[in-house]
Coordinates of C-alpha atoms in Angstrom, one line a residue:
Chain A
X1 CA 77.2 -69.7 -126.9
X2 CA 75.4 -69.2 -123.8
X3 CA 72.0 -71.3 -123.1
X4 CA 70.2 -68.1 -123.4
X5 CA 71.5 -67.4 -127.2
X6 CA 70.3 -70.6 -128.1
X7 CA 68.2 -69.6 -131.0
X8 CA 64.6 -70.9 -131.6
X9 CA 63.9 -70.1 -135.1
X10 CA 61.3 -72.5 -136.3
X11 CA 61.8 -73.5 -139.9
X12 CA 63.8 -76.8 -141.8
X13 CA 62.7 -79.2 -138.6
X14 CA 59.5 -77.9 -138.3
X15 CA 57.3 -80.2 -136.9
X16 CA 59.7 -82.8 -135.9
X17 CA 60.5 -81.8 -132.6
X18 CA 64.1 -80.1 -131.8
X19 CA 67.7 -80.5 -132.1
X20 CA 70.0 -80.3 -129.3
X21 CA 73.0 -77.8 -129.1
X22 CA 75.7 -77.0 -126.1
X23 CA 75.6 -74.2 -124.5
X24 CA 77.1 -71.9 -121.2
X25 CA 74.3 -71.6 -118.6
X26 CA 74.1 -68.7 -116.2
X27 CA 76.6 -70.2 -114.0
X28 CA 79.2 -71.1 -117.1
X29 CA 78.6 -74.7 -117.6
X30 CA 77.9 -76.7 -120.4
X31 CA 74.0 -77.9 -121.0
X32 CA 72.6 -79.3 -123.7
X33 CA 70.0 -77.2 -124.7
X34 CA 67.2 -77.8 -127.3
X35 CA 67.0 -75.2 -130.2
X36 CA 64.1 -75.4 -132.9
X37 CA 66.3 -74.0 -135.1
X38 CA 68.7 -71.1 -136.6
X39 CA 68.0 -68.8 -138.9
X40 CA 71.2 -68.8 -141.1
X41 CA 71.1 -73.0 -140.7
X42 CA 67.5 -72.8 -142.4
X43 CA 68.9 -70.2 -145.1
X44 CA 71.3 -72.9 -146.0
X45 CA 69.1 -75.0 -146.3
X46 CA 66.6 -73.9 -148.3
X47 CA 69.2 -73.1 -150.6
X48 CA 70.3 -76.6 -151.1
X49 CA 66.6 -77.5 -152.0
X50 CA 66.3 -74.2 -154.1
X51 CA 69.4 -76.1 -156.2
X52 CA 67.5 -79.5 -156.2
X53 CA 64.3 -78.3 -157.1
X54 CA 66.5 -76.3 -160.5
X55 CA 67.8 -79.6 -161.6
X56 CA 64.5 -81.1 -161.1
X57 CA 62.8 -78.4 -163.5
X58 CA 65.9 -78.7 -165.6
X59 CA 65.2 -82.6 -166.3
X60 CA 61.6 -82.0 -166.4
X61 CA 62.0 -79.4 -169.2
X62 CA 64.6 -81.9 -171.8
X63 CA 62.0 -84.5 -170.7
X64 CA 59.2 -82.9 -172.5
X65 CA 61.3 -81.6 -175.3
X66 CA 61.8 -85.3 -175.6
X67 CA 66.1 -85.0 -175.3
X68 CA 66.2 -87.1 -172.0
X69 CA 64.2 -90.0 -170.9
X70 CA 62.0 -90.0 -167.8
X71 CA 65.1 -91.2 -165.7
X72 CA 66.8 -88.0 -165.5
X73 CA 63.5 -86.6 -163.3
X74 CA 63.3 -89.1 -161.0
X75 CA 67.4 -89.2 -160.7
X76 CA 67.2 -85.4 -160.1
X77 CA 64.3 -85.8 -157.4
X78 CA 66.7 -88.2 -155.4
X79 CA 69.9 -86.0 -156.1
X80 CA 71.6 -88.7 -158.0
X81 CA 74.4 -88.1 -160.3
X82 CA 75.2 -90.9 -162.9
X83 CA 77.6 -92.6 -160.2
X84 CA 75.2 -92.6 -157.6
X85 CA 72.6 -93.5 -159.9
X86 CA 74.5 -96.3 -161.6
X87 CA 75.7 -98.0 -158.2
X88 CA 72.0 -97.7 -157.4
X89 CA 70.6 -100.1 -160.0
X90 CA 73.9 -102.0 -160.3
X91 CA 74.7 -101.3 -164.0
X92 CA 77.6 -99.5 -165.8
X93 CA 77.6 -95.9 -166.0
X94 CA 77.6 -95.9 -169.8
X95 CA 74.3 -98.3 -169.9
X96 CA 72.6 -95.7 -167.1
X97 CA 73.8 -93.1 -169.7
X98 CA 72.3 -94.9 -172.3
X99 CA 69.3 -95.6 -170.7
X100 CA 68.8 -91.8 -170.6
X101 CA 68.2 -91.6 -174.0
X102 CA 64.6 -91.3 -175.1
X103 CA 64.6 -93.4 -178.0
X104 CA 66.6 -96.4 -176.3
X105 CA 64.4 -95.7 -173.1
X106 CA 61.2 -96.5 -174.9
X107 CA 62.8 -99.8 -176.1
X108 CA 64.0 -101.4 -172.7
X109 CA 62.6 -104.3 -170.9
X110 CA 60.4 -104.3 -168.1
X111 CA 63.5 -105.9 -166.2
X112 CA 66.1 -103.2 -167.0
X113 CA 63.2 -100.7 -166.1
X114 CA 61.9 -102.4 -163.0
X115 CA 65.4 -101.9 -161.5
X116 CA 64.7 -97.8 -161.9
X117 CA 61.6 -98.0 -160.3
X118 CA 63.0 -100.2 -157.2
X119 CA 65.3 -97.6 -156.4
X120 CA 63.0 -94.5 -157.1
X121 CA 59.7 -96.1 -155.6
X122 CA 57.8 -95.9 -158.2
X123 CA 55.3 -98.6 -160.6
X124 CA 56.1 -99.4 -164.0
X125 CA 53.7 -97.6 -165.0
X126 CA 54.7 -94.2 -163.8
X127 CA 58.0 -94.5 -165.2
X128 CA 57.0 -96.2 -168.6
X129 CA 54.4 -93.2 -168.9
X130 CA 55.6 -90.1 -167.8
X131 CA 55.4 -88.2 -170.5
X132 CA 52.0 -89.0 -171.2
X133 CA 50.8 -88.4 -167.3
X134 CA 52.7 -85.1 -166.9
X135 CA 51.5 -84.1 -170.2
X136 CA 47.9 -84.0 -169.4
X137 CA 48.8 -82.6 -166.0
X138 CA 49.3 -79.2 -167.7
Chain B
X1 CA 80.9 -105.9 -165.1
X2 CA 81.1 -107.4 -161.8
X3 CA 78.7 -104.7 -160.6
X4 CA 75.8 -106.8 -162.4
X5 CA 76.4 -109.6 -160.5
X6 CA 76.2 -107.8 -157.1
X7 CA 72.9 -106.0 -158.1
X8 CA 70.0 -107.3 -155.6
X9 CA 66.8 -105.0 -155.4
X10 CA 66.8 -103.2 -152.4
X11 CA 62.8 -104.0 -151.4
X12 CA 63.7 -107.1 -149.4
X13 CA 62.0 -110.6 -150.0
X14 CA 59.1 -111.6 -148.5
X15 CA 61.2 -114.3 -145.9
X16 CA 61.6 -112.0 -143.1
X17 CA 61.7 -112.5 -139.5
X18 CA 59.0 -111.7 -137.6
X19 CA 59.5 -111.1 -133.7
X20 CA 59.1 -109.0 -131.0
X21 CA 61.2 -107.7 -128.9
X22 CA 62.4 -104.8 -127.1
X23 CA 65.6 -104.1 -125.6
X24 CA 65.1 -101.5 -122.1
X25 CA 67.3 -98.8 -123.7
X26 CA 67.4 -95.5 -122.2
X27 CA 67.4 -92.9 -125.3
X28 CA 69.3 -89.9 -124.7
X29 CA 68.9 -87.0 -127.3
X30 CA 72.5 -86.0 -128.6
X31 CA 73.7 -83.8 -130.4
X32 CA 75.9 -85.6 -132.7
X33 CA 75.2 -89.2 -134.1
X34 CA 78.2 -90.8 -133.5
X35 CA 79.0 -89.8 -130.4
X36 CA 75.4 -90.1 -129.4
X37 CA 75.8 -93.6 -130.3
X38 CA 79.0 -94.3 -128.5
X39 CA 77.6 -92.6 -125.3
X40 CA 74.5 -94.2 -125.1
X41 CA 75.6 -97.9 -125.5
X42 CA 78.4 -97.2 -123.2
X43 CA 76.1 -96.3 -120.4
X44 CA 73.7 -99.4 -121.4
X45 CA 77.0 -101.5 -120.4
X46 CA 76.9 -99.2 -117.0
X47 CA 80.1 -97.0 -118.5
X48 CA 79.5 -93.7 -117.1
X49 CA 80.4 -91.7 -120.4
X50 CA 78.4 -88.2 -121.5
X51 CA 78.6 -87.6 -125.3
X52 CA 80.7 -84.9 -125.1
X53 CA 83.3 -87.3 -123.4
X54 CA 82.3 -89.8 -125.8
X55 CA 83.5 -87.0 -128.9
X56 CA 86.9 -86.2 -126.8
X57 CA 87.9 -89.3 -125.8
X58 CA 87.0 -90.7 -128.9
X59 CA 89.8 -87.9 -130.9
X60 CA 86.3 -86.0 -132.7
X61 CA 87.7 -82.9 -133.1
X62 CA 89.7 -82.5 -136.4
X63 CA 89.4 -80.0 -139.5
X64 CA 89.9 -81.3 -143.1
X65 CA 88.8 -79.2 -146.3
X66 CA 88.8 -81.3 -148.9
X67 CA 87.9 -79.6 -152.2
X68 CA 89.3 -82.9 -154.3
X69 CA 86.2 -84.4 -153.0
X70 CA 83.5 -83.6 -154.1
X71 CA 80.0 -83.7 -152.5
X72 CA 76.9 -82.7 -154.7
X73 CA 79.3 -81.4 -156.8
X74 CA 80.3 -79.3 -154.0
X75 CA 83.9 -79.9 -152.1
X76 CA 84.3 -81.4 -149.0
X77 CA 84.6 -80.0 -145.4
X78 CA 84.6 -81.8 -142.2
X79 CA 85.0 -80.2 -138.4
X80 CA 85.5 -84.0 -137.4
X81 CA 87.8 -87.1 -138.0
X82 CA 86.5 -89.9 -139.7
X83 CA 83.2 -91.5 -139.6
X84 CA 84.0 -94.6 -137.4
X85 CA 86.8 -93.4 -135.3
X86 CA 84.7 -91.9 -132.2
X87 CA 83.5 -95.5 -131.4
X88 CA 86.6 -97.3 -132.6
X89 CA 89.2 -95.0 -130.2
X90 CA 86.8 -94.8 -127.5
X91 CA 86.6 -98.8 -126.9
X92 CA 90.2 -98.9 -127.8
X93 CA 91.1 -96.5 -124.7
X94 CA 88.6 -97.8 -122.4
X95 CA 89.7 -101.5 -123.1
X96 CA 85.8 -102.4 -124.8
X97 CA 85.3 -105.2 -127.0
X98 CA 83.6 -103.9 -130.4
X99 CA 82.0 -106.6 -132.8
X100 CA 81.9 -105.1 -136.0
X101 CA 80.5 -106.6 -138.8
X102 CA 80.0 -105.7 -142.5
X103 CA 78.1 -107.7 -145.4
X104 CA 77.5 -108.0 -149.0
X105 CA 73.9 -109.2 -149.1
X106 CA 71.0 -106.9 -147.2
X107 CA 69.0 -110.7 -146.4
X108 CA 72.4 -111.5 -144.5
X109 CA 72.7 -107.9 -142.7
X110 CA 68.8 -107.8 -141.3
X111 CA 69.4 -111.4 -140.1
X112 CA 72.0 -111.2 -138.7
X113 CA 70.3 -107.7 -136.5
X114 CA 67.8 -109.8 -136.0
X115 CA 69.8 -112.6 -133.9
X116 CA 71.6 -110.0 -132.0
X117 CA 68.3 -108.4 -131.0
X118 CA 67.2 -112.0 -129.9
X119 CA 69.9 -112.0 -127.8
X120 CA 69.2 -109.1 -126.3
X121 CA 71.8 -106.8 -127.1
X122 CA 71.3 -103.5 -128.8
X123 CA 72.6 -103.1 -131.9
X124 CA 74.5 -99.7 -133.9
X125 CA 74.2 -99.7 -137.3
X126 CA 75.8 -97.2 -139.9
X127 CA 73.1 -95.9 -142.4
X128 CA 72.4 -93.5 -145.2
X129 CA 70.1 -90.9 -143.9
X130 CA 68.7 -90.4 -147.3
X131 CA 66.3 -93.4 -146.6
X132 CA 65.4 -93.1 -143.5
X133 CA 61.3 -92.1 -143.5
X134 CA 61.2 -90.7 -139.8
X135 CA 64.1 -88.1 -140.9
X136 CA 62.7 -84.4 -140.9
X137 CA 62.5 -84.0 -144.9
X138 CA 64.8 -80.8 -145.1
X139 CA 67.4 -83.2 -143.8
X140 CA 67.2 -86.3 -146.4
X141 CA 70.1 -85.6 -148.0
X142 CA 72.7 -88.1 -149.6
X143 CA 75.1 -88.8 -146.3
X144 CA 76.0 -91.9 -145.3
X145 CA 77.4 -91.5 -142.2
X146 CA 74.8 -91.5 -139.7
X147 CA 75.1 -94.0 -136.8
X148 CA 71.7 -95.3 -135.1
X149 CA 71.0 -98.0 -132.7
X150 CA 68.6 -100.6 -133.1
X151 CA 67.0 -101.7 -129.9
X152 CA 64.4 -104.1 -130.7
X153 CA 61.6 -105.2 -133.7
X154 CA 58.1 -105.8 -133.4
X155 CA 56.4 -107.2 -136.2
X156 CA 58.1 -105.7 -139.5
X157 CA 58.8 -102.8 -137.8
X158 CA 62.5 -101.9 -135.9
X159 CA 62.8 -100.0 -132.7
X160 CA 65.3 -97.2 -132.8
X161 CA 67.3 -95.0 -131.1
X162 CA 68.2 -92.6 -133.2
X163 CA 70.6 -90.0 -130.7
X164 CA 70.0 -86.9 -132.9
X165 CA 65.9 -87.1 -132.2
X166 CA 64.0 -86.4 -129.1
X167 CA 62.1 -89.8 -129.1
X168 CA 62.9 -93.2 -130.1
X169 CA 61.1 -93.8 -133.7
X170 CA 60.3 -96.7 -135.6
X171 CA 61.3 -97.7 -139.2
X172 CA 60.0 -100.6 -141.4
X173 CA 62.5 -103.5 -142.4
X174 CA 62.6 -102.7 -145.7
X175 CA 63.2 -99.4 -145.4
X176 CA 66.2 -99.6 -142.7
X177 CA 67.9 -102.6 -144.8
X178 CA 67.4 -99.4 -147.9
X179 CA 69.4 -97.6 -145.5
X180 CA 72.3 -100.0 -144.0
X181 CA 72.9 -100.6 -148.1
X182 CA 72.7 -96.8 -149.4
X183 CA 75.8 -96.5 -152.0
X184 CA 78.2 -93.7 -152.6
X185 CA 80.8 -91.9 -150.9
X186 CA 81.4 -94.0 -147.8
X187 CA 78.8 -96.6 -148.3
X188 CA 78.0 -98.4 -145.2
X189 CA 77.5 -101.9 -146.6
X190 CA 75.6 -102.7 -143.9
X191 CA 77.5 -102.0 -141.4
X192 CA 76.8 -102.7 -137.9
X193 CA 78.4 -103.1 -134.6
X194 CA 77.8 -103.5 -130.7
X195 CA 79.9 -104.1 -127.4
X196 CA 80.0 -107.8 -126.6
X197 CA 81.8 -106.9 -123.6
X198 CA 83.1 -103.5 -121.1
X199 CA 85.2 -103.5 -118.4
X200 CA 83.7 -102.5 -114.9
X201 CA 86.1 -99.6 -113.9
X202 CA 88.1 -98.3 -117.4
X203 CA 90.6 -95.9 -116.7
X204 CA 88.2 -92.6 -118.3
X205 CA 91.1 -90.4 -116.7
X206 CA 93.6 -91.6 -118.8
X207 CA 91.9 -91.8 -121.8
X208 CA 91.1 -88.4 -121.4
X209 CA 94.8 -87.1 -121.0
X210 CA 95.4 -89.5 -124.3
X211 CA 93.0 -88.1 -126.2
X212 CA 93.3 -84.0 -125.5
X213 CA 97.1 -84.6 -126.3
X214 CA 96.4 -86.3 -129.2
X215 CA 93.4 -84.1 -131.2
X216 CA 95.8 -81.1 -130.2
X217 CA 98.6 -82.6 -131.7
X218 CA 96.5 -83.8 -134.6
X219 CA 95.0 -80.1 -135.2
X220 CA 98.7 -77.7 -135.0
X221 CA 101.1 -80.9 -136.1
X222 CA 99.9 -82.7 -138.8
X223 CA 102.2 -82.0 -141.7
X224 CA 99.3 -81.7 -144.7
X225 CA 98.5 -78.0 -145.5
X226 CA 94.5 -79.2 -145.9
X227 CA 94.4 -80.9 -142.2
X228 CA 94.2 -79.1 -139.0
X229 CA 94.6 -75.5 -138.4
X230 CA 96.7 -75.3 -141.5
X231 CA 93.5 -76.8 -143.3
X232 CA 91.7 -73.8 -142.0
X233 CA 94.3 -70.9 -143.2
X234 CA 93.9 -73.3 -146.4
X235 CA 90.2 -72.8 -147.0
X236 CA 90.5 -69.0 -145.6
X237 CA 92.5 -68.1 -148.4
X238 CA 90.4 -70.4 -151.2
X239 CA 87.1 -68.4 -149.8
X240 CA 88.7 -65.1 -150.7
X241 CA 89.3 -66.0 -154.0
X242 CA 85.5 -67.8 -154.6
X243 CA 84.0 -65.3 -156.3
X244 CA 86.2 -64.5 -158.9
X245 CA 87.3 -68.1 -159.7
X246 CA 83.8 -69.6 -159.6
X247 CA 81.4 -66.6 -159.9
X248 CA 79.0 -65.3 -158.0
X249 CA 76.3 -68.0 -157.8
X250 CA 78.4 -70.5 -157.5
X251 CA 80.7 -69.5 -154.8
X252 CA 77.6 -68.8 -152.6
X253 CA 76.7 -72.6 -153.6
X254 CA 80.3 -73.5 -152.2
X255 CA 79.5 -70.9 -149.2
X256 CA 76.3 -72.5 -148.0
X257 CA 77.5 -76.2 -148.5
X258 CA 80.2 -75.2 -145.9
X259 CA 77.8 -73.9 -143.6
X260 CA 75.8 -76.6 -143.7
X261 CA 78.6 -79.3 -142.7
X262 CA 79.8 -76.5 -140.2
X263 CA 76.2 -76.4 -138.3
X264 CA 73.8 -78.6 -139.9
X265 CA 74.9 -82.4 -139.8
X266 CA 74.8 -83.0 -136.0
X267 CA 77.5 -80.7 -134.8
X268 CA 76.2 -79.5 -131.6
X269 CA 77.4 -75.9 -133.4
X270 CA 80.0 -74.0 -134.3
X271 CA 81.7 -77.1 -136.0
X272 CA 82.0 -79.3 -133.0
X273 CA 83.7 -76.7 -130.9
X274 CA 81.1 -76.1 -128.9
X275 CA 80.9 -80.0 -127.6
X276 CA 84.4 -80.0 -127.3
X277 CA 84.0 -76.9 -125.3
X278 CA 81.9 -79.2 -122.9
X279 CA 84.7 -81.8 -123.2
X280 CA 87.1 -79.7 -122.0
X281 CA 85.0 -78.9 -119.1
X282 CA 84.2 -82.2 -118.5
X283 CA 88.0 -82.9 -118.6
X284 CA 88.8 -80.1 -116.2
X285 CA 86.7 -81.7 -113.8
X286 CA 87.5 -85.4 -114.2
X287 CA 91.3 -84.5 -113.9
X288 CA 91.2 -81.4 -111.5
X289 CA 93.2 -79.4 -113.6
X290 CA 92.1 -75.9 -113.5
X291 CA 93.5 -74.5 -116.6
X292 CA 91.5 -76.8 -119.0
X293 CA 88.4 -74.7 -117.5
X294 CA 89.9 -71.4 -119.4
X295 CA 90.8 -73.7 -122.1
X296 CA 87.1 -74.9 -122.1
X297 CA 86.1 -71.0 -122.1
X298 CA 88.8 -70.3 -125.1
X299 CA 87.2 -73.0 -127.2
X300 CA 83.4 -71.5 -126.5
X301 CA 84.7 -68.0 -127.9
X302 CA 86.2 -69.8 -130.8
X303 CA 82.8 -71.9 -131.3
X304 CA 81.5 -68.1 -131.0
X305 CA 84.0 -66.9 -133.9
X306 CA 82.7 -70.2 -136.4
X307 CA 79.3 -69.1 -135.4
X308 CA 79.5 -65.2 -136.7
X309 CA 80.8 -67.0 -139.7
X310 CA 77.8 -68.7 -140.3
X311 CA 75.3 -66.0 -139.7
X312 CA 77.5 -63.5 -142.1
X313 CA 78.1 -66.0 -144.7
X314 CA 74.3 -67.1 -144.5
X315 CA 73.1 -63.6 -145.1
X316 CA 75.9 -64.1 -148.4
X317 CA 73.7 -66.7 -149.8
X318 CA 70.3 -65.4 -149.1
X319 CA 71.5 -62.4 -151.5
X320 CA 70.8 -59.9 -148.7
X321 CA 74.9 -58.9 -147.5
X322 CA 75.3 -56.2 -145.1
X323 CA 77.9 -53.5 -145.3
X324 CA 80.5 -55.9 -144.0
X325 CA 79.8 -59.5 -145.5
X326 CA 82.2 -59.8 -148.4
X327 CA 84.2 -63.2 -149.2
X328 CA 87.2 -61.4 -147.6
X329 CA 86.1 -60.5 -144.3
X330 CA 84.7 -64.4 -144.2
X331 CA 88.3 -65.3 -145.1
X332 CA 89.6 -63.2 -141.9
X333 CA 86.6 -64.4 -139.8
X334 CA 88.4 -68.0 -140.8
X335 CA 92.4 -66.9 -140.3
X336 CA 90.9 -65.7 -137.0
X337 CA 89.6 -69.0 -136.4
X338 CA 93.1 -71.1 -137.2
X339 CA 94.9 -68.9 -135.6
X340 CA 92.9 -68.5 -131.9
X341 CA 92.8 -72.7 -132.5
X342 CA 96.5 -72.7 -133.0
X343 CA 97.0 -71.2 -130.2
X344 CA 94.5 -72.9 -128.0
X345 CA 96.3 -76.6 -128.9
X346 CA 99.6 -75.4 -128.2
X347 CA 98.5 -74.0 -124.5
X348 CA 96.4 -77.4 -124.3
X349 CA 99.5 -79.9 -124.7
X350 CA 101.7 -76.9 -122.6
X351 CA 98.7 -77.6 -119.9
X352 CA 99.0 -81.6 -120.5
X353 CA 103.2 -81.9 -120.3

């Protein structure tokens, strides 16, 4: 690549300054050049977040319809699967499973759930009451 | 069970150490992390060493498709060697003494950062990029392989270098200790490490004739058909067959995904060729051998062959193919790839005899 092929297509850095990348100068030797971006890069990109933001409607959806607790939104927003998620809060991945189940979700302890929200950032409350918040969102 | 009893909650406890101090670094934006990191404390201990002679000498260069591991439920590529081994084979051949440490406790890991930075020394830590706040968002993916150095604190807040941005940031305690303990796939427990002492005059030139034997070697001779240019006539042959063993939507999930560890994750493009390229140049200098400069060229046309994959198999998953992108020209794009490589290494260790 020479330094002059260096593309500067502005899009998944945006506003974070720029990336460097080597490149041939004029005189064929290597420079470090910065780039604001490439096109195909950002296209891969976006479709990795295009996939996140499916499994995030996904969860949302079996939320409402009351199959999955809370959990699974917040585990979809941080691209966890049960493994990560599990090693996350330090339990087995058969309890995490559990815990994904509305009707054993609504029965655990503000320990159990505090654990959730240290790894997702979120209050109690937010997690306790999602479906009630999100519900009067629409 | 023994999981529960190693739980601890990741936002740390309100005993932390407050100090100031900050380490005179000089922050050099890299390309990569690793060798970013390698380069940059090296020349803080007055070792003359570039990044892209930090990648070489350090064996970078490697190819590995992996599709038994799985990454976001997407298999595995890597234009690189293993996350650790720049740093490790670089002080190994130029006779520096790494402390490494690892821990089980996050209290433990910031303290002990902490005393190093009290003594002045700057510290590089292994983290999960995923919690790191100053990372552009597009980028905050699960990867736990990014290498930062730590160059002082003031107040709760830690001074960093981090070689892959153009400025040095800062990042609250809490959130770097959520990063040095991120879990998964090569989980960094904290890992952290910096040179308690370098030699005044190491012997670069010999490293550097180690090193371009070796990765050459490593890339035509290793006797796995997923490792090296073999690994790449491997995954040539799988990408032809994507579509119809995985479907459309899918295989242009598997497509991007290799893209993205191709150019994305701090590989200076084309997969790393590209600094190599600049390593072989850098090489052909150092050692005065003349035919490492057309080897240097070789390798920036190959970097150029890994980059028309991208751009063809980008326009894949964006759903908008031209005449010519189909899974099986990608699949000669990368037999074209192995076998230019293939050739390259054995004219490199020819070069080297």
């Amino acid at each position: 690549m020479k330094t002059s092929d260096v593309p500067q297509d502005l899009g998944m850095i945006g506003e974070y300054g720029r990336e460097v990348c080597y490149a041939v100068d004029s005189e064929g030797k290597y420079t470090l050049s910065q780039s604001l971006g490439w096109e195909p890069k950002n296209i891969v990109n976006s479709q990795a977040w295009d996939t996140i933001s499916e499994e995030i409607e996904k969860a949302l959806e079996l939320v409402q319809q009351k199959r999955v607790s809370p959990i699974a939104v917040y585990q979809a927003k941080h691209q966890m699967d049960l493994s990560l998620l599990a090693q996350y809060v330090g339990m087995a991945k058969w309890r995490v499973k559990r815990h994904l189940k509305p009707k054993i979700f609504n029965k655990l302890s503000d320990k159990i759930l505090l654990r959730y929200c240290d790894v997702f950032g979120i209050t109690l409350d937010e997690l306790r009451n999602f479906l009630a918040t999100n519900k009067s969102q629409q | 069970m023994s999981s529960e009893i190693s739980w601890q909650p990741i936002s740390l406890s309100n005993k932390r150490n407050i100090m100031n101090t900050h380490i005179p670094f000089t922050h050099r934006q890299s390309a990569h992390c690793e060798s970013g990191v390698t380069s940059n404390l090296l020349r803080h201990h007055n070792i003359q060493c570039s990044e892209a002679l930090a990648f070489g000498i350090g064996e970078g260069l490697f190819f590995a498709y992996l599709p038994f591991i799985k990454l976001n439920k997407l298999p595995l590529t890597t234009y690189r060697c293993a996350v650790g081994n720049i740093i490790d084979k670089v002080n190994k051949r130029l006779g520096v003494d790494l402390e490494r440490k690892k821990f089980r406790s996050p209290e433990k890991a910031m303290q002990a950062l902490d005393e190093k930075l009290l003594e002045g020394i700057p510290v590089g830590c292994q983290t999960g990029a995923y919690w790191l706040p100053y990372f552009p968002p597009a980028f905050r993916f699960h990867f736990n392989m990014h290498n930062l150095v730590v160059i002082g604190k003031e107040g709760d807040e830690y001074l960093i270098s981090d070689p892959v941005l153009e400025d040095t940031v800062r990042c609250k305690s809490a959130d770097l200790a959520r990063a040095r303990f991120a879990k998964g796939a090569l989980a960094p427990n904290g890992a952290m490490y910096s040179i308690s002492s370098a030699p005044v005059n190491p012997d670069i030139k010999q490293a550097v004739k180690q090193s371009i034997v070796a990765v050459s070697k490593a890339m035509i001779k290793t006797p796995v058909f997923f490792l090296g240019t073999r690994g790449i006539n491997f995954l040539a042959n799988r990408v032809a067959k994507w579509p119809k063993n995985l479907g459309d939507k899918k295989a242009s999930l598997y497509l991007g995904q290799l893209i993205r560890m191709q150019e994305e994750i701090g590989t200076g493009g084309g997969g790393f060729r590209f600094m190599y390229a600049a390593y072989l140049q850098e090489a052909a200098e150092l050692l005065g051998i003349e035919e490492l400069h057309s080897a240097s060229n070789d390798m920036t046309l190959i970097g150029d062959t890994w980059r028309s994959f991208a751009v063809s198999g980008a326009r894949i998953c964006k759903g908008r193919p031209k005449k010519d992108d189909t899974y099986l020209h990608l699949s000669k794009i990368l037999q074209q790839c192995a076998g230019d490589e293939k050739k390259l290494y054995q004219r490199i260790l020819q070069i080297m005899q």
